[in-house]
């Protein structure tokens, strides 16, 4: 399958769907999210256009019809909230500088963004009217580079650039 100019990250959305974040070449205008759908007849692709110069570098989802794509090149740096059923961007939410990773809790109620450039974590509640920012008590001591949500949705683990593994309690946002 042709996945765009420079595929940089992928996630499995369901048993038959894989989402791939694609960066365009420098100066190009092909930043996109490619949805690859597998069936008994083979595979098909759908391209979901992202804003010019957004430089997507991470895609995350635990939902059947939605995904989150980090866009460090967008001004301000943002996360695109993508409706994968309609193949459109529902909205964008501003995050810290140089977002590098996203973790959505398996219960689909929250997502977190590791902002390497600002050394922070952005946190959001998900709801039908769109993501709502939520506070985070405490921040990493060095820039975060990876996030992982625990399967019971109660914690998000934060890997920091100095090798420290921290955590956020998603029920209180403390960590």
CSV table of C-alpha atoms in Angstrom, one decimal:
chain,number,residue,atom,x,y,z
A,1,UNK,CA,0.0,0.0,0.0
A,2,UNK,CA,1.1,3.5,-0.8
A,3,UNK,CA,1.1,5.3,2.6
A,4,UNK,CA,2.2,8.8,1.6
A,5,UNK,CA,5.6,10.5,1.3
A,6,UNK,CA,7.0,9.8,4.7
A,7,UNK,CA,5.0,7.5,7.1
A,8,UNK,CA,6.3,8.2,10.6
A,9,UNK,CA,3.9,6.5,13.0
A,10,UNK,CA,1.1,3.9,12.9
A,11,UNK,CA,-1.6,2.6,15.2
A,12,UNK,CA,-4.1,-0.2,14.9
A,13,UNK,CA,-7.6,1.2,15.3
A,14,UNK,CA,-9.5,-2.0,15.0
A,15,UNK,CA,-9.1,-5.6,13.7
A,16,UNK,CA,-9.4,-4.2,10.1
A,17,UNK,CA,-8.2,-0.6,10.3
A,18,UNK,CA,-4.7,0.8,10.7
A,19,UNK,CA,-4.0,4.6,10.8
A,20,UNK,CA,-0.7,6.0,9.6
A,21,UNK,CA,0.6,9.5,10.2
A,22,UNK,CA,2.4,10.7,7.0
A,23,UNK,CA,4.7,13.8,6.7
A,24,UNK,CA,5.2,15.5,3.5
A,25,UNK,CA,8.7,16.2,2.1
A,26,UNK,CA,10.2,19.6,3.1
A,27,UNK,CA,8.1,22.3,1.5
A,28,UNK,CA,5.5,19.7,0.4
A,29,UNK,CA,1.8,19.9,1.2
A,30,UNK,CA,0.9,16.2,1.7
A,31,UNK,CA,0.7,16.0,5.5
A,32,UNK,CA,-2.0,13.4,6.1
A,33,UNK,CA,-3.4,10.5,8.0
A,34,UNK,CA,-3.8,7.4,5.9
A,35,UNK,CA,-6.6,5.0,6.9
A,36,UNK,CA,-5.8,1.5,5.7
A,37,UNK,CA,-8.9,-0.8,5.7
A,38,UNK,CA,-8.4,-4.5,5.3
A,39,UNK,CA,-11.1,-6.9,4.0
A,40,UNK,CA,-11.5,-10.2,2.3
A,41,UNK,CA,-11.0,-8.4,-1.0
A,42,UNK,CA,-7.6,-6.9,0.1
A,43,UNK,CA,-6.7,-3.5,1.4
A,44,UNK,CA,-7.9,0.0,0.6
A,45,UNK,CA,-6.6,3.4,1.7
A,46,UNK,CA,-8.3,6.6,2.5
A,47,UNK,CA,-6.3,9.8,2.8
A,48,UNK,CA,-7.4,12.3,5.4
A,49,UNK,CA,-5.7,15.7,4.7
A,50,UNK,CA,-4.0,17.5,7.6
A,51,UNK,CA,-3.0,21.2,7.6
A,52,UNK,CA,-0.1,22.3,5.4
A,53,UNK,CA,3.2,22.2,7.4
A,54,UNK,CA,1.6,20.4,10.4
A,55,UNK,CA,4.4,17.7,10.4
A,56,UNK,CA,2.3,15.0,12.0
A,57,UNK,CA,4.5,12.7,14.1
A,58,UNK,CA,2.2,10.5,16.2
A,59,UNK,CA,-1.3,9.0,16.0
A,60,UNK,CA,-3.2,7.4,18.9
A,61,UNK,CA,-6.6,5.9,19.4
A,62,UNK,CA,-8.6,3.6,21.5
A,63,UNK,CA,-11.9,4.6,19.8
A,64,UNK,CA,-13.8,3.0,16.9
A,65,UNK,CA,-14.4,6.3,15.0
A,66,UNK,CA,-11.8,8.8,16.3
A,67,UNK,CA,-8.1,9.4,16.6
A,68,UNK,CA,-5.6,12.0,17.8
A,69,UNK,CA,-2.7,13.2,15.7
A,70,UNK,CA,0.1,15.4,17.0
A,71,UNK,CA,1.1,18.3,14.7
A,72,UNK,CA,4.2,20.0,16.0
A,73,UNK,CA,4.6,22.1,12.9
A,74,UNK,CA,1.1,23.6,13.2
A,75,UNK,CA,0.9,27.1,14.8
A,76,UNK,CA,0.4,26.8,17.6
A,77,UNK,CA,1.5,23.2,18.1
A,78,UNK,CA,-1.7,21.2,18.2
A,79,UNK,CA,-3.4,17.8,18.2
A,80,UNK,CA,-5.9,17.1,15.5
A,81,UNK,CA,-9.1,15.4,16.6
A,82,UNK,CA,-9.9,13.2,13.7
A,83,UNK,CA,-13.3,11.7,12.9
A,84,UNK,CA,-12.3,8.5,11.2
A,85,UNK,CA,-15.8,7.6,10.3
A,86,UNK,CA,-16.2,10.8,8.2
A,87,UNK,CA,-12.5,11.1,7.4
A,88,UNK,CA,-12.3,14.7,8.6
A,89,UNK,CA,-10.7,16.8,11.2
A,90,UNK,CA,-13.3,17.6,13.8
A,91,UNK,CA,-11.1,20.2,15.5
A,92,UNK,CA,-7.6,21.0,16.7
A,93,UNK,CA,-6.5,21.6,20.3
A,94,UNK,CA,-3.4,23.6,21.2
A,95,UNK,CA,-0.7,21.8,23.2
A,96,UNK,CA,2.8,22.6,24.3
A,97,UNK,CA,5.9,22.9,22.1
A,98,UNK,CA,7.0,19.9,20.1
A,99,UNK,CA,4.4,17.3,20.9
A,100,UNK,CA,6.0,13.8,20.5
A,101,UNK,CA,3.6,11.3,21.9
A,102,UNK,CA,-0.1,10.8,22.8
A,103,UNK,CA,-1.8,8.3,25.1
A,104,UNK,CA,-5.6,7.9,25.2
A,105,UNK,CA,-7.1,6.0,28.1
A,106,UNK,CA,-8.7,2.7,27.1
A,107,UNK,CA,-12.1,3.9,28.4
A,108,UNK,CA,-11.8,6.8,25.8
A,109,UNK,CA,-12.5,9.5,28.5
A,110,UNK,CA,-9.1,11.2,28.6
A,111,UNK,CA,-6.0,11.8,26.5
A,112,UNK,CA,-2.6,13.1,27.3
A,113,UNK,CA,0.2,14.7,25.2
A,114,UNK,CA,3.9,14.6,25.8
A,115,UNK,CA,5.3,18.0,24.8
A,116,UNK,CA,9.1,17.6,24.5
A,117,UNK,CA,9.9,21.2,23.6
A,118,UNK,CA,8.1,22.7,26.6
A,119,UNK,CA,8.9,19.7,29.0
A,120,UNK,CA,5.2,19.4,29.9
A,121,UNK,CA,2.2,17.1,29.7
A,122,UNK,CA,-1.1,18.4,28.3
A,123,UNK,CA,-4.2,16.7,29.5
A,124,UNK,CA,-7.8,16.6,28.1
A,125,UNK,CA,-11.1,15.1,29.0
A,126,UNK,CA,-13.0,13.8,25.9
A,127,UNK,CA,-16.7,14.5,25.5
A,128,UNK,CA,-19.3,14.9,22.8
A,129,UNK,CA,-18.6,18.6,22.4
A,130,UNK,CA,-14.9,18.2,22.0
A,131,UNK,CA,-11.8,17.9,24.2
A,132,UNK,CA,-11.7,19.9,27.4
A,133,UNK,CA,-8.3,20.8,29.0
A,134,UNK,CA,-7.7,19.4,32.4
A,135,UNK,CA,-5.0,20.3,34.9
A,136,UNK,CA,-2.0,18.2,35.7
A,137,UNK,CA,-0.6,18.4,39.2
A,138,UNK,CA,3.2,18.4,38.7
A,139,UNK,CA,5.2,18.1,35.5
A,140,UNK,CA,8.1,15.9,34.4
A,141,UNK,CA,11.6,16.9,35.6
A,142,UNK,CA,13.0,16.5,32.1
A,143,UNK,CA,11.2,16.6,28.7
A,144,UNK,CA,8.7,13.7,28.2
A,145,UNK,CA,9.4,11.4,25.3
A,146,UNK,CA,6.7,8.7,25.6
A,147,UNK,CA,3.3,8.0,27.2
A,148,UNK,CA,1.4,4.8,27.9
A,149,UNK,CA,-2.0,4.4,29.4
A,150,UNK,CA,-2.6,1.6,31.9
A,151,UNK,CA,-5.3,-0.9,30.7
A,152,UNK,CA,-7.6,0.1,33.5
A,153,UNK,CA,-7.5,3.8,32.6
A,154,UNK,CA,-6.4,4.7,36.1
A,155,UNK,CA,-2.8,5.8,35.3
A,156,UNK,CA,-0.7,7.1,32.4
A,157,UNK,CA,3.0,6.3,32.5
A,158,UNK,CA,5.5,9.1,31.4
A,159,UNK,CA,8.9,8.2,30.1
A,160,UNK,CA,11.2,11.2,30.6
A,161,UNK,CA,14.3,12.0,28.5
A,162,UNK,CA,16.6,11.3,31.5
A,163,UNK,CA,15.3,7.7,31.8
A,164,UNK,CA,12.9,8.4,34.7
A,165,UNK,CA,9.5,6.6,34.5
A,166,UNK,CA,6.8,8.7,36.2
A,167,UNK,CA,3.1,8.4,36.3
A,168,UNK,CA,-0.1,10.4,36.3
A,169,UNK,CA,-3.2,9.3,38.3
A,170,UNK,CA,-5.9,9.9,35.7
A,171,UNK,CA,-8.6,10.1,38.4
A,172,UNK,CA,-7.1,13.1,40.1
A,173,UNK,CA,-4.4,14.3,37.5
A,174,UNK,CA,-1.8,14.1,40.3
A,175,UNK,CA,1.4,12.2,39.6
